[in-house]
Amino acid sequence: MPSIYPLARTCNGYAQYIPRSIVRPRQLSYPSRPMSTPEQARIDPVDEEPEPVTKEELMPLYRQMLAIRRLEEASAKAYSQGKIGGFLHLVIGQEAVCVGAIATIGQDDYVVATYREHGHAYAKGIPARPILAELFGKKTGLVKGLGGSMHLFDKETNFLGGHGIVGGHVPIGAGAAFKAKYRGEKRVTLCFFGEGASTIGGFSEGVALTALWKLPMVLICENNLYSMGTPLYRSLAVEDVSMRALSHGMARDRFDGDDVIKVKRRIAVAVERARETNEPTLVEVRTYRFRGHSMSDPGLYRTKDEVAEWKRRDPIRHSRQRLVEDCGVGEEELKELENEVKAEIADAVRFAEDSPPADEYFPYVIKE
Amino acid sequence: MPIISMREALNQAMNEEMERDPDVFLMGEEVGYYNGAYKVSQGLLQTFSERRVIDAPIAEMGFAGIGVGAAMVGLRPIIEFMTFNFSLVAIDQIVNNAAKIYQMSAGQFCVPIVFRGPGGPAVQVAAQHSQSLESFYANVPGLKVVMPATAYDSKGLLKTAIRDDNPVVFIESETLYGVTSEVPEEEYLIPMGKGDIKREGQHVTLVAWSKMVHTCLDAAGELATMDIEAEVVDPRSLRPLDNEIITDSVRKTGRCVIVEVGWPHCGFGAEIAFQVQRDCLDHLDAPVERVTSDDVPMPYALNLENEVQPQVKDVVAAVKRVLYLE
Ligand SMILES: Cc1ncc(C[n+]2csc(CCOP(=O)(O)OP(=O)(O)O)c2C)c(N)n1
Ligand SMILES: [Mg+2]
């Protein structure tokens, strides 16, 4: 019998437990979208000319993306060895978004992110050593083993977390932006969140106040098409998250996040707008996580074909190709850089492993 | 010494602290042009302009969170809840963000913010607008919880709260805004975690905060006519709690009645009772008693509303029980 219930195929034996009422049958006349497909994510014309780029611009971004991927691969390995515990959400596949976006701001600018924030932290300038040591729960960790994977904070680079409550950090980002405006500083705040956050109150209220008070913030929705196991069409009545900006009279943008240069150029416009006019922007970047929601999720609600198609669009491979084809970088130079990155992460893993365990939690409850 | 109301005392505290520190600002619904739903922020907009007295739309989670974010990066927000009942839609910001960021960031980011507004039972506004939430907040490490009972305490404690580097939940009794007391013209601060003996006595210790301090003072007056001298101890802040002032008093009197206007189950008085039995067992001449509101959502009708809450007669009866007079 052909399945008219789209999820029945994809839920790995649990299909029978899904109440039929929540599944949208295909016979209905409005467009049925049984699964988010790569095609749907193409907002820009597929044959759009890529932004011209130089080696000087792309090399450092490529390096960052690669380091983030290697760092996360190393964490995945350590997790499976039991050296990292709890929830571990990897950004693998989405690296171009955090790297491209954060490349548009400086050290004084603020970044607020979700629990899927290793890449954002690294891109903001936090070294691999304290990040990995934190994941390992060590004393030398960025936050001394108190926060773990989901709560990276760094005062020096103005990295404001690392937040585990979906959408709850959007008002915090607005608060940082409020302070910049209050003091007349030309600092911009980048606030990252998943498309799943766009249905919760923290997001709605954060966006409403940011727009009302014209706070210098760029809200960046990393739309990876799923919130945990729930695809877009089952969580959003309108899948275009950027349209939320319209009801607040806020600027918006929406594009694919495969090309780190494109991300950088498009976010730069929003950052400039925030810096010069305090006008916020809601930007939706379509992207894809290659792995499950967290390490405990095998991601069986997606087809192999879908994942394979997105892996073909791997932002890191994409950048490497451009370095070779458009910037004339030789294999040797790339290999050298890749080895350097490998060594950096290997060193960070060693550092994390050799560090002493976390040892105190009382001093940081109340500030005396 | 001038005699002023709690409302004026709170207003003076904010005025002085905003004068003193340009990073202090007030944000909340109707705090500016409307002068505050309870007129606590009267005149502040004229003095400090829209930049620092900010009328927020109805988005408690949003503006409480903006306060938390602004505090993380160096400002000192005062977030006014029109009433603390509405803090419940912002509780994620208070409990998950304000209270935890200092710890989660291993001390890198502190959150110097005051969440303030009226709380506790009001008059005839029924269940959703009339409840005591201090026990919720006092349960959370990382928060400080203050509940003043007099104009004098309100001013000194609010000034301290604004200067504190930690998130402070500052709950003003909705029914006490008009209560007056002497408040000096010179500046003064009252530390948190320091209780106050509101009336001295040797026969029984009454522990109460906020509105119930006044109920206990009335009860103590009545008890005095029966030659029972009750000591009324007001901890003023529930977190940190001045355990010492309570236990010192109980060691002296040997009897303890804890009076709170909140619900009995898991109410803050249960925590005090535990601490008293742990620290004063050898001095106690009777089991610790509690007087609380009835375990129900607040009814609307005035007679029922009064019946739900601890009255002077309930306190007197509890005192007689611990003195074995009944
Ligand atoms: C308020 C809240 N509800 C539920 C969760 C559990 N949860 C964590 S991540 C997540 C999915 C979020 O999806 P999305 O916002 O798209 O971000 P992504 O994980 O895809 O990056 C859920 C339901 C949570 N952390 N917070
Ligand atoms: Mg998502």
XYZ file of C-alpha atoms and ligand atoms in Angstrom, chain A residues 115-116 164-166 194-197 200 224 226-228 293, ligand 1:
41
model
C 23.406 25.660 22.475
C 24.764 24.875 18.969
C 19.943 26.356 26.346
C 16.387 27.660 26.436
C 15.142 27.960 22.880
C 17.264 28.206 14.854
C 14.053 28.344 12.881
C 12.473 26.302 15.676
C 12.877 29.326 17.947
C 8.363 30.757 20.943
C 18.496 24.103 9.053
C 14.498 20.866 11.256
C 13.934 21.557 14.882
C 15.022 18.283 16.396
C 20.085 17.212 16.404
C 11.969 26.353 25.528
C 12.585 25.079 25.072
N 11.808 24.080 24.613
C 12.354 22.930 24.178
C 13.709 22.745 24.218
C 14.327 21.437 23.738
N 14.986 21.697 22.424
C 16.285 21.972 22.366
S 16.760 22.329 20.814
C 15.243 22.073 20.182
C 15.013 22.259 18.715
C 15.348 23.636 18.280
O 15.366 23.737 16.891
P 15.886 25.000 16.133
O 15.468 26.246 16.855
O 15.494 24.892 14.724
O 17.476 24.956 16.282
P 18.469 23.832 15.765
O 18.610 22.852 16.877
O 17.891 23.255 14.541
O 19.755 24.529 15.517
C 14.371 21.710 21.184
C 12.949 21.402 20.990
C 14.486 23.805 24.730
N 15.810 23.706 24.846
N 13.919 24.957 25.127
